[in-house]
Tab-separated table of C-alpha atoms and ligand atoms in Angstrom:
chain	number	residue	atom	x	y	z
A	1	MET	CA	-105.564	133.125	118.186
A	2	GLU	CA	-103.720	136.468	118.780
A	3	HIS	CA	-100.983	136.184	121.307
A	4	ILE	CA	-97.243	136.681	121.405
A	5	ASP	CA	-94.176	134.254	122.134
A	6	ILE	CA	-93.566	134.265	125.740
A	7	LYS	CA	-89.656	134.421	124.325
A	8	HIS	CA	-90.449	137.840	123.013
A	9	VAL	CA	-92.058	138.860	126.178
A	10	LEU	CA	-89.024	138.086	128.283
A	11	GLU	CA	-86.532	139.094	125.697
A	12	LYS	CA	-87.858	142.475	124.450
A	13	ALA	CA	-87.956	145.613	126.716
A	14	GLU	CA	-90.696	147.277	124.378
A	15	TYR	CA	-93.380	144.889	126.072
A	16	LEU	CA	-92.609	146.120	129.410
A	17	GLY	CA	-95.698	147.921	130.648
A	18	GLN	CA	-98.002	146.865	127.833
A	19	THR	CA	-100.933	144.555	128.191
A	20	VAL	CA	-100.046	141.466	126.154
A	21	THR	CA	-101.703	138.035	125.648
A	22	VAL	CA	-99.594	134.646	125.872
A	23	CYS	CA	-100.701	130.932	125.526
A	24	GLY	CA	-98.732	128.119	127.079
A	25	TRP	CA	-98.819	125.347	129.573
A	26	VAL	CA	-98.388	125.441	133.157
A	27	ARG	CA	-95.457	124.246	134.429
A	28	THR	CA	-95.497	125.060	138.348
A	29	SER	CA	-98.061	127.010	140.360
A	30	ARG	CA	-98.822	127.951	143.858
A	31	GLU	CA	-101.697	129.342	145.618
A	32	SER	CA	-102.039	131.239	148.891
A	33	LYS	CA	-105.085	132.903	150.206
A	34	THR	CA	-104.834	136.189	148.566
A	35	MET	CA	-102.364	135.702	145.397
A	36	ALA	CA	-101.323	132.778	143.106
A	37	PHE	CA	-98.583	132.550	140.685
A	38	ALA	CA	-98.044	130.161	137.602
A	39	GLU	CA	-94.986	129.559	135.376
A	40	LEU	CA	-96.162	129.349	132.005
A	41	ASN	CA	-93.838	127.924	128.932
A	42	ASP	CA	-95.280	128.057	125.265
A	43	GLY	CA	-92.277	126.091	124.083
A	44	THR	CA	-90.548	129.162	122.544
A	45	SER	CA	-87.860	129.422	125.303
A	46	LEU	CA	-86.202	127.254	128.174
A	47	THR	CA	-87.369	129.838	130.705
A	48	HIS	CA	-90.866	130.190	131.743
A	49	ILE	CA	-92.529	133.407	132.324
A	50	GLN	CA	-94.330	134.135	135.834
A	51	ILE	CA	-98.129	134.843	135.696
A	52	VAL	CA	-99.118	136.777	138.798
A	53	ILE	CA	-102.959	136.671	139.953
A	54	ASP	CA	-104.419	138.961	142.658
A	55	ARG	CA	-107.268	136.929	143.692
A	56	ALA	CA	-109.244	139.510	145.298
A	57	ASN	CA	-109.474	141.058	141.608
A	58	LEU	CA	-109.704	138.016	139.284
A	59	GLU	CA	-111.491	134.847	139.212
A	60	TYR	CA	-110.478	131.984	137.436
A	61	PRO	CA	-111.448	128.558	136.983
A	62	ALA	CA	-110.523	126.144	139.998
A	63	THR	CA	-108.760	123.950	137.632
A	64	ALA	CA	-106.772	126.668	135.587
A	65	LEU	CA	-103.478	126.328	137.681
A	66	ARG	CA	-103.039	122.292	137.482
A	67	LEU	CA	-99.797	121.243	136.273
A	68	GLY	CA	-100.107	120.571	132.408
A	69	THR	CA	-102.905	122.963	131.863
A	70	ALA	CA	-103.090	124.906	128.645
A	71	LEU	CA	-104.275	128.598	129.155
A	72	ARG	CA	-104.557	131.911	127.392
A	73	VAL	CA	-103.635	134.612	129.649
A	74	VAL	CA	-103.790	138.576	129.348
A	75	GLY	CA	-102.012	140.855	131.756
A	76	GLN	CA	-99.524	143.656	132.099
A	77	VAL	CA	-95.767	143.109	131.832
A	78	VAL	CA	-94.116	144.217	135.016
A	79	GLU	CA	-90.765	144.301	136.225
A	80	ALA	CA	-89.463	141.136	138.473
A	81	ARG	CA	-86.944	140.491	140.462
A	82	GLN	CA	-83.139	139.626	138.869
A	83	GLY	CA	-84.157	141.879	135.746
A	84	SER	CA	-86.824	139.630	134.605
A	85	VAL	CA	-90.480	140.297	133.586
A	86	GLU	CA	-93.619	138.860	134.816
A	87	ILE	CA	-97.413	139.118	133.911
A	88	ASN	CA	-100.102	140.815	136.030
A	89	ALA	CA	-103.018	138.863	135.192
A	90	THR	CA	-106.179	140.402	134.142
A	91	GLU	CA	-107.724	137.535	132.413
A	92	ILE	CA	-107.282	133.652	132.415
A	93	GLU	CA	-109.078	131.375	130.023
A	94	VAL	CA	-108.372	127.474	130.406
A	95	LEU	CA	-107.810	125.985	126.734
A	96	GLY	CA	-107.324	122.592	127.488
A	97	GLU	CA	-107.801	121.067	131.045
A	98	CYS	CA	-105.089	118.765	132.667
A	99	PRO	CA	-106.355	116.049	134.995
A	100	ALA	CA	-104.166	114.994	138.124
A	101	ASP	CA	-102.699	111.362	136.211
A	102	TYR	CA	-100.646	113.654	133.988
A	103	PRO	CA	-97.645	111.410	133.695
A	104	LEU	CA	-95.403	114.645	133.866
A	105	GLN	CA	-95.089	115.617	137.275
A	106	LYS	CA	-93.242	118.201	139.141
A	107	LYS	CA	-90.234	115.719	140.321
A	108	ARG	CA	-87.317	115.228	137.943
A	109	HIS	CA	-88.491	111.980	135.928
A	110	THR	CA	-85.780	109.697	134.723
A	111	LEU	CA	-84.915	109.596	131.021
A	112	GLU	CA	-85.784	105.875	130.805
A	113	TYR	CA	-89.190	106.723	132.391
A	114	LEU	CA	-89.773	109.617	129.663
A	115	ARG	CA	-88.955	107.249	127.043
A	116	THR	CA	-92.443	105.500	127.627
A	117	ILE	CA	-94.143	108.824	127.107
A	118	PRO	CA	-92.650	110.205	123.713
A	119	HIS	CA	-95.835	112.235	123.065
A	120	LEU	CA	-95.326	113.818	126.539
A	121	ARG	CA	-91.594	114.128	127.044
A	122	VAL	CA	-91.280	116.842	124.574
A	123	ARG	CA	-93.023	119.057	127.304
A	124	ALA	CA	-90.112	118.676	129.568
A	125	ASN	CA	-86.931	121.008	130.043
A	126	THR	CA	-84.615	118.493	128.648
A	127	PHE	CA	-86.527	118.143	125.489
A	128	ASN	CA	-87.320	121.638	125.408
A	129	ALA	CA	-83.586	122.192	125.263
A	130	VAL	CA	-82.704	119.249	123.066
A	131	PHE	CA	-85.170	119.997	120.235
A	132	ARG	CA	-84.440	123.999	120.199
A	133	VAL	CA	-80.666	122.817	119.739
A	134	ARG	CA	-81.705	120.451	117.408
A	135	SER	CA	-83.464	122.862	115.522
A	136	VAL	CA	-80.892	125.743	115.463
A	137	MET	CA	-78.040	123.180	114.403
A	138	ALA	CA	-80.474	121.906	111.482
A	139	GLY	CA	-80.667	125.703	110.515
A	140	ALA	CA	-76.685	126.228	111.017
A	141	ILE	CA	-76.182	123.123	108.631
A	142	HIS	CA	-78.198	124.487	105.840
A	143	ASN	CA	-76.632	127.998	106.262
A	144	TYR	CA	-73.342	126.370	106.335
A	145	PHE	CA	-73.571	125.019	103.041
A	146	GLN	CA	-75.998	127.328	101.139
A	147	SER	CA	-73.537	130.464	101.988
A	148	ARG	CA	-70.995	128.235	100.175
A	149	ASN	CA	-72.476	127.853	97.036
A	150	TYR	CA	-73.446	124.084	97.665
A	151	THR	CA	-76.881	122.887	95.829
A	152	TYR	CA	-79.027	121.061	98.504
A	153	VAL	CA	-80.553	117.939	96.503
A	154	ASN	CA	-83.140	115.498	98.050
A	155	THR	CA	-82.076	111.853	97.203
A	156	PRO	CA	-84.471	109.085	97.358
A	157	LEU	CA	-85.427	106.844	100.122
A	158	ILE	CA	-86.573	104.031	98.142
A	159	THR	CA	-83.676	102.493	96.321
A	160	GLY	CA	-82.679	99.343	94.236
A	161	SER	CA	-78.871	99.511	95.160
A	162	ASP	CA	-77.368	99.452	98.590
A	163	CYS	CA	-74.714	102.216	99.221
A	164	GLU	CA	-72.785	100.437	102.040
A	165	GLY	CA	-73.059	96.866	101.036
A	166	ALA	CA	-73.409	95.692	104.498
A	167	GLY	CA	-76.688	94.013	104.383
A	168	GLU	CA	-78.284	96.505	106.517
A	169	MET	CA	-81.009	97.600	104.217
A	170	PHE	CA	-84.674	97.316	105.268
A	171	LYS	CA	-86.772	95.539	102.377
A	172	VAL	CA	-89.746	97.726	100.974
A	173	THR	CA	-92.290	95.185	99.855
A	174	THR	CA	-96.105	95.330	99.373
A	175	ILE	CA	-96.275	91.578	99.307
A	176	GLY	CA	-94.723	88.785	101.685
A	177	TYR	CA	-92.472	86.096	100.165
A	178	SER	CA	-94.534	82.719	99.916
A	179	GLN	CA	-93.431	79.441	99.235
A	180	ASP	CA	-95.521	79.474	96.201
A	181	TYR	CA	-92.640	81.394	94.441
A	182	LYS	CA	-90.117	79.158	92.948
A	183	SER	CA	-87.280	81.631	93.302
A	184	GLU	CA	-86.474	85.186	95.091
A	185	GLU	CA	-86.135	86.554	91.576
A	186	GLU	CA	-89.766	85.509	90.594
A	187	TYR	CA	-91.003	86.729	94.118
A	188	TYR	CA	-89.152	90.293	93.505
A	189	ALA	CA	-90.564	90.513	89.820
A	190	ASP	CA	-94.126	90.007	91.346
A	191	ASP	CA	-93.597	92.701	93.794
A	192	PHE	CA	-94.142	96.540	93.590
A	193	PHE	CA	-91.042	97.871	91.869
A	194	GLY	CA	-90.814	94.565	90.056
A	195	ARG	CA	-87.275	94.098	91.487
A	196	LYS	CA	-85.828	94.182	94.781
A	197	ALA	CA	-86.063	97.521	96.588
A	198	GLY	CA	-85.247	98.768	100.177
A	199	LEU	CA	-84.726	102.032	102.298
A	200	SER	CA	-81.564	103.710	101.704
A	201	VAL	CA	-78.941	103.706	104.106
A	202	SER	CA	-77.057	106.658	102.475
A	203	GLY	CA	-77.919	109.230	99.889
A	204	GLN	CA	-74.397	109.206	98.889
A	205	LEU	CA	-74.564	107.231	95.448
A	206	GLU	CA	-77.308	109.717	94.162
A	207	GLY	CA	-75.197	112.705	95.827
A	208	GLU	CA	-72.243	111.714	93.531
A	209	VAL	CA	-74.675	112.012	90.598
A	210	ALA	CA	-75.637	115.680	91.663
A	211	ALA	CA	-72.073	116.645	92.505
A	212	MET	CA	-71.005	115.825	89.004
A	213	ALA	CA	-73.612	118.569	87.738
A	214	PHE	CA	-73.317	120.878	90.439
A	215	GLY	CA	-69.632	120.384	91.979
A	216	LYS	CA	-70.805	121.096	95.322
A	217	ILE	CA	-74.050	119.527	96.778
A	218	TYR	CA	-75.330	118.323	100.342
A	219	THR	CA	-78.242	116.569	101.338
A	220	PHE	CA	-79.710	116.291	104.425
A	221	GLY	CA	-82.552	113.678	105.229
A	222	PRO	CA	-83.503	110.285	106.765
A	223	SER	CA	-81.204	107.308	106.169
A	224	PHE	CA	-82.367	103.808	107.666
A	225	ARG	CA	-80.336	100.923	108.575
A	226	ALA	CA	-81.675	97.494	109.884
A	227	GLU	CA	-78.308	96.743	111.876
A	228	ASN	CA	-79.026	94.739	115.018
A	229	SER	CA	-77.183	97.213	117.413
A	230	ASN	CA	-78.953	97.586	120.309
A	231	THR	CA	-76.284	100.342	121.850
A	232	PRO	CA	-76.892	104.125	122.761
A	233	ARG	CA	-75.213	105.566	119.683
A	234	HIS	CA	-77.735	103.583	117.167
A	235	VAL	CA	-81.215	104.165	115.504
A	236	ALA	CA	-82.807	102.414	112.894
A	237	GLU	CA	-83.667	105.748	111.186
A	238	PHE	CA	-81.301	108.684	111.463
A	239	TRP	CA	-80.799	111.966	109.989
A	240	HIS	CA	-77.830	112.064	107.735
A	241	VAL	CA	-76.109	115.234	106.407
A	242	GLU	CA	-74.091	114.117	103.325
A	243	PRO	CA	-72.101	116.716	101.327
A	244	GLU	CA	-70.311	115.605	97.938
A	245	VAL	CA	-67.668	117.679	96.382
A	246	ALA	CA	-66.179	117.528	93.313
A	247	PHE	CA	-62.477	118.499	92.691
A	248	ALA	CA	-61.642	117.328	96.173
A	249	ASP	CA	-59.529	115.017	97.577
A	250	LEU	CA	-59.469	113.216	100.889
A	251	PHE	CA	-57.641	116.115	102.729
A	252	ASP	CA	-60.000	118.998	101.017
A	253	ILE	CA	-63.174	117.155	102.220
A	254	ILE	CA	-61.462	116.666	105.843
A	255	GLY	CA	-60.771	120.454	105.743
A	256	ILE	CA	-64.470	121.074	105.023
A	257	ALA	CA	-65.780	118.521	107.820
A	258	GLU	CA	-63.674	120.159	110.105
A	259	ASP	CA	-64.851	123.731	109.291
A	260	MET	CA	-68.276	122.616	109.097
A	261	ILE	CA	-68.452	121.056	112.505
A	262	LYS	CA	-66.643	124.174	114.167
A	263	THR	CA	-69.001	126.672	112.384
A	264	ILE	CA	-72.284	125.060	113.095
A	265	ILE	CA	-71.025	124.629	116.551
A	266	LYS	CA	-70.085	128.296	117.012
A	267	GLU	CA	-73.800	129.020	115.968
A	268	VAL	CA	-75.517	126.878	118.350
A	269	MET	CA	-73.374	128.567	120.874
A	270	GLU	CA	-74.442	131.823	119.737
A	271	LYS	CA	-78.096	130.997	119.615
A	272	CYS	CA	-78.725	128.542	122.271
A	273	PRO	CA	-76.571	129.933	125.329
A	274	ALA	CA	-79.277	128.903	127.861
A	275	GLU	CA	-79.826	125.405	126.400
A	276	LEU	CA	-76.160	124.810	126.590
A	277	GLN	CA	-76.061	125.961	130.108
A	278	PHE	CA	-78.809	123.643	130.994
A	279	PHE	CA	-77.016	120.734	129.454
A	280	ASP	CA	-73.469	121.796	130.961
A	281	LYS	CA	-75.385	121.965	134.321
A	282	HIS	CA	-77.589	118.675	134.381
A	283	PHE	CA	-75.714	116.575	131.593
A	284	GLU	CA	-72.034	117.027	131.029
A	285	LYS	CA	-70.011	119.243	133.361
A	286	GLY	CA	-67.440	121.233	131.342
A	287	LEU	CA	-69.531	120.988	128.362
A	288	LEU	CA	-69.397	124.443	127.587
A	289	ASP	CA	-65.446	124.399	128.267
A	290	LYS	CA	-65.329	121.606	126.090
A	291	LEU	CA	-67.322	123.298	122.886
A	292	ASN	CA	-64.941	126.508	123.446
A	293	ALA	CA	-61.835	124.470	123.087
A	294	LEU	CA	-63.260	122.573	120.154
A	295	VAL	CA	-63.941	125.563	117.929
A	296	GLU	CA	-60.306	126.812	118.685
A	297	SER	CA	-58.508	123.414	118.421
A	298	ASN	CA	-56.892	121.562	115.271
A	299	PHE	CA	-58.538	118.442	114.651
A	300	GLU	CA	-56.102	115.378	114.993
A	301	ILE	CA	-55.116	113.457	111.870
A	302	LEU	CA	-53.843	109.758	112.468
A	303	ASP	CA	-52.998	107.191	110.337
A	304	TYR	CA	-55.042	103.957	110.977
A	305	THR	CA	-51.766	102.146	111.131
A	306	LYS	CA	-50.715	104.375	113.364
A	307	ALA	CA	-53.605	104.046	115.577
A	308	ILE	CA	-53.206	100.051	115.740
A	309	GLU	CA	-49.604	100.959	116.980
A	310	LEU	CA	-50.961	103.004	119.981
A	311	LEU	CA	-53.559	100.556	120.792
A	312	LYS	CA	-51.139	97.785	121.178
A	313	GLU	CA	-48.717	100.010	123.087
A	314	SER	CA	-51.512	101.219	125.346
A	315	GLY	CA	-51.203	98.414	127.959
A	316	LYS	CA	-54.916	98.188	127.913
A	317	GLU	CA	-56.817	95.176	128.062
A	318	PHE	CA	-59.506	95.639	125.314
A	319	VAL	CA	-62.456	93.189	124.783
A	320	TYR	CA	-61.765	93.292	120.871
A	321	PRO	CA	-58.490	92.345	119.796
A	322	VAL	CA	-56.239	95.106	118.249
A	323	GLU	CA	-55.016	93.751	114.699
A	324	TRP	CA	-53.881	95.391	111.613
A	325	GLY	CA	-56.952	94.699	109.208
A	326	SER	CA	-59.861	94.568	111.886
A	327	ASP	CA	-62.186	97.658	112.434
A	328	LEU	CA	-61.714	99.734	115.284
A	329	GLN	CA	-64.395	99.171	117.929
A	330	THR	CA	-66.079	101.762	120.239
A	331	GLU	CA	-63.501	100.895	122.930
A	332	HIS	CA	-60.538	101.372	120.726
A	333	GLU	CA	-62.396	104.813	119.324
A	334	ARG	CA	-62.555	105.918	122.764
A	335	TYR	CA	-59.416	105.087	123.993
A	336	ILE	CA	-57.612	107.199	120.939
A	337	THR	CA	-59.922	110.107	121.223
A	338	GLU	CA	-60.720	110.410	125.017
A	339	GLU	CA	-57.196	109.214	126.383
A	340	VAL	CA	-54.581	109.710	124.032
A	341	PHE	CA	-55.761	113.086	121.994
A	342	LYS	CA	-58.666	114.480	124.033
A	343	LYS	CA	-60.177	116.069	120.986
A	344	PRO	CA	-61.707	114.961	117.751
A	345	VAL	CA	-59.704	112.781	115.481
A	346	PHE	CA	-59.814	112.094	111.960
A	347	VAL	CA	-58.287	108.414	111.399
A	348	ILE	CA	-57.564	107.755	107.817
A	349	ASN	CA	-56.247	105.062	105.375
A	350	TYR	CA	-58.112	102.206	106.769
A	351	PRO	CA	-57.633	98.703	105.149
A	352	LYS	CA	-59.838	98.390	101.781
A	353	ASP	CA	-61.053	95.139	103.037
A	354	ILE	CA	-62.959	96.434	105.736
A	355	LYS	CA	-64.423	99.737	103.876
A	356	SER	CA	-66.814	100.084	101.024
A	357	PHE	CA	-66.312	99.566	97.517
A	358	TYR	CA	-66.414	103.277	96.354
A	359	MET	CA	-63.788	104.418	98.285
A	360	LYS	CA	-60.475	105.314	96.287
A	361	GLN	CA	-57.905	102.578	96.417
A	362	ASN	CA	-54.606	104.238	97.721
A	363	PRO	CA	-51.402	103.217	95.882
A	364	ASP	CA	-50.150	101.067	98.316
A	365	GLY	CA	-52.561	98.542	97.153
A	366	LYS	CA	-53.984	97.662	100.720
A	367	THR	CA	-55.473	100.577	102.422
A	368	VAL	CA	-58.262	103.353	101.015
A	369	ALA	CA	-58.481	107.021	101.155
A	370	ALA	CA	-61.185	107.218	103.946
A	371	THR	CA	-61.468	108.384	107.187
A	372	ASP	CA	-63.879	108.453	110.473
A	373	LEU	CA	-64.318	111.301	112.503
A	374	LEU	CA	-64.200	110.398	116.179
A	375	VAL	CA	-65.081	112.757	119.050
A	376	PRO	CA	-64.637	112.112	122.958
A	377	GLY	CA	-67.822	110.811	124.490
A	378	VAL	CA	-69.545	109.462	121.515
A	379	GLY	CA	-67.137	108.044	119.054
A	380	GLU	CA	-67.750	108.215	115.328
A	381	ILE	CA	-69.769	110.957	113.804
A	382	ILE	CA	-68.557	111.054	110.266
A	383	GLY	CA	-67.785	108.653	107.552
A	384	CYS	CA	-65.840	110.010	104.871
A	385	SER	CA	-63.741	109.251	101.855
A	386	GLU	CA	-62.253	110.113	98.582
A	387	ARG	CA	-64.229	108.241	95.774
A	388	GLU	CA	-62.933	105.922	93.316
A	389	ALA	CA	-62.966	107.909	90.119
A	390	ASP	CA	-61.165	105.326	88.134
A	391	LEU	CA	-63.794	102.763	86.551
A	392	ASP	CA	-61.544	99.639	86.153
A	393	LYS	CA	-60.591	100.019	89.986
A	394	LEU	CA	-64.191	100.465	90.834
A	395	LEU	CA	-65.423	97.363	88.949
A	396	ASP	CA	-62.648	95.209	90.540
A	397	ALA	CA	-63.844	96.420	94.020
A	398	MET	CA	-67.404	95.529	93.354
A	399	ARG	CA	-66.163	92.054	91.714
A	400	VAL	CA	-64.329	90.984	94.996
A	401	ARG	CA	-67.312	92.121	97.048
A	402	GLY	CA	-69.764	89.883	94.717
A	403	MET	CA	-71.764	92.700	93.680
A	404	ASN	CA	-73.987	92.781	91.124
A	405	GLU	CA	-73.145	95.477	88.452
A	406	GLU	CA	-76.641	95.722	87.130
A	407	ASP	CA	-77.635	97.341	90.345
A	408	TYR	CA	-75.187	100.410	90.140
A	409	THR	CA	-75.313	101.094	86.138
A	410	ASP	CA	-75.905	105.075	86.838
A	411	TYR	CA	-72.924	105.082	89.369
A	412	ILE	CA	-70.529	103.100	87.070
A	413	GLU	CA	-71.619	105.181	84.120
A	414	LEU	CA	-70.547	108.524	85.905
A	415	ARG	CA	-67.006	107.075	85.873
A	416	LYS	CA	-67.303	107.082	82.142
A	417	PHE	CA	-68.683	110.500	81.373
A	418	GLY	CA	-66.320	113.332	82.596
A	419	SER	CA	-65.247	111.768	85.871
A	420	VAL	CA	-63.272	114.005	88.192
A	421	PRO	CA	-61.789	113.451	91.610
A	422	HIS	CA	-64.456	113.854	94.286
A	423	SER	CA	-65.157	113.481	97.951
A	424	GLY	CA	-67.759	113.215	100.468
A	425	PHE	CA	-68.959	112.616	103.990
A	426	GLY	CA	-71.952	111.502	105.882
A	427	LEU	CA	-72.518	113.197	109.248
A	428	GLY	CA	-74.746	111.301	111.673
A	429	PHE	CA	-77.251	114.480	113.000
A	430	GLU	CA	-78.308	112.650	116.179
A	431	ARG	CA	-74.594	111.868	116.875
A	432	ILE	CA	-73.227	115.366	116.544
A	433	LEU	CA	-76.327	116.442	118.701
A	434	MET	CA	-75.467	113.698	121.447
A	435	TYR	CA	-71.914	115.510	121.265
A	436	VAL	CA	-73.099	118.942	121.463
A	437	THR	CA	-75.733	118.450	124.396
A	438	GLY	CA	-74.006	115.925	126.368
A	439	VAL	CA	-76.947	113.762	126.326
A	440	SER	CA	-75.746	110.318	126.146
A	441	ASN	CA	-78.380	108.336	124.588
A	442	ILE	CA	-79.159	108.702	121.053
A	443	ARG	CA	-83.089	108.008	122.030
A	444	ASP	CA	-83.248	111.249	124.018
A	445	VAL	CA	-81.956	113.350	120.826
A	446	ILE	CA	-84.772	112.283	118.380
A	447	LEU	CA	-88.478	112.817	118.736
A	448	TYR	CA	-89.632	109.133	118.038
A	449	PRO	CA	-86.735	106.711	118.129
A	450	ARG	CA	-86.902	103.816	116.448
A	451	THR	CA	-84.622	100.764	117.808
A	452	VAL	CA	-84.379	96.992	117.471
A	453	GLY	CA	-87.493	95.623	118.829
A	454	TYR	CA	-89.193	99.261	119.377
A	455	VAL	CA	-91.473	101.100	117.271
A	456	ARG	CA	-94.443	103.089	117.960
B	1	4AD	O1	-69.961	105.729	108.021
B	1	4AD	P1	-71.284	105.669	107.369
B	1	4AD	O2	-71.923	104.410	107.329
B	1	4AD	O3	-71.071	106.415	105.800
B	1	4AD	C1	-71.933	106.548	104.899
B	1	4AD	O4	-73.115	106.091	104.879
B	1	4AD	C2	-71.280	107.057	103.861
B	1	4AD	N1	-72.294	106.773	102.559
B	1	4AD	C3	-71.555	108.542	104.137
B	1	4AD	C4	-71.035	109.429	102.864
B	1	4AD	O5	-69.856	109.352	102.532
B	1	4AD	N2	-71.840	110.112	102.320
B	1	4AD	O6	-72.400	106.529	108.114
B	1	4AD	C5	-72.196	107.932	108.273
B	1	4AD	C6	-72.321	108.514	109.691
B	1	4AD	C7	-71.880	107.911	110.877
B	1	4AD	O7	-70.734	108.341	111.175
B	1	4AD	C8	-72.854	107.939	112.032
B	1	4AD	O8	-72.381	109.368	112.406
B	1	4AD	C9	-74.304	108.018	111.102
B	1	4AD	O9	-73.774	108.193	109.770
B	1	4AD	N3	-74.626	106.390	111.593
B	1	4AD	C10	-75.723	106.366	112.320
B	1	4AD	N4	-76.207	107.056	113.082
B	1	4AD	C11	-77.143	106.689	114.114
B	1	4AD	N5	-77.737	105.250	114.315
B	1	4AD	C12	-76.964	104.430	113.179
B	1	4AD	N6	-77.856	103.232	113.126
B	1	4AD	C13	-75.986	105.103	112.379
B	1	4AD	N7	-75.398	104.607	111.274
B	1	4AD	C14	-74.509	105.655	110.698
């Protein structure tokens, strides 16, 4: 169907005075005796274009201007108030009617209500802005890595090995377990893959394989977590950006993570000014100032042991006790990043017992060369570490955790053949979207959220 993007009509001076065809959905309209006006949006921009109809000269179907109706409009582009343009319609065709029980009405709906209509909420302004920022940020991530000689790899989604070892894998099976099987092994042997399989929680282990050939790689795909966390920051299916870099230690990878975050945010600020202004106005007052300050700032690097001291000295009553050796809870992370430093903080050198088997053990024998990046308002957005390149230490860490070496033979062999220091991180794509948009619930930055007890 021949037509042009409303974004182009709004932005390109060359269309002024021209006759154009646009298609879109009616977002608002009003009719008087002689004139009618409709705001049309085709999803290419946050701003609608106004269609002006001289009722004496143009007849149109009675249903054409109802909210949500899909139209094709032909008309001349003319100057409007405040330097904008509008279209004087000469032809209006209804492509799809929209009856009065359309769930998206002109009023401002709550985000909770909109979650009940994921197939329609995308047409509301908030989601128009969220998904454009999401798309631009995905492009910015690819641009960042592609322009720096990283190879983009696609790691498997179905896997026989659990990367994080936290028992959060969804099982992949074509048969249900039954009492007829004498053991779990017998059941799995009968299943599709002939062994236990699950949906990957992270592409890291295979990413490391690729990094040992290409030096610098990144993955960008879905990860799955069956964790029972019904919070505004967790979904069971999230998008995961995972670079893996050979010949890099913890501080090299911290530098890369900080530079990537700043660079992609700058690109979003350049390409989505209207969307970010919208979020500043409706979701987080001061958002633009926050982002401008972020790209100019140096992120903090804080030792875990020091973080524990700060929390203990805070005089705050936390719900979860603060003890060296226990993981930081959201309330602790928020205190550190929102109240103490008021900017992103890399907490480094966590106790080895609360972190994953693959992390490089520090000479102190107690901690690992790992970091989480915490940001105000969201908490953890990145999990990162230098990897254990020493075969004996790796095997030791696996034994302590009772892991089955046979499930990790490829990974273990990497340490045998040309092993090098290497590091990587995982950025939760929805988490950084929350930070950049100020949208406080992860369910509102993904098309179809999957959470505990909810899938459609
Ligand atoms: O800290 P995590 O568990 O680290 C890993 O998976 C490493 N294997 C990554 C690596 O080094 N390649 O997860 C990384 C990030 C978290 O910081 C968070 O942003 C996001 O993934 N994430 C989630 N996002 C939304 N919902 C969930 N349930 C998430 N779980 C983790």
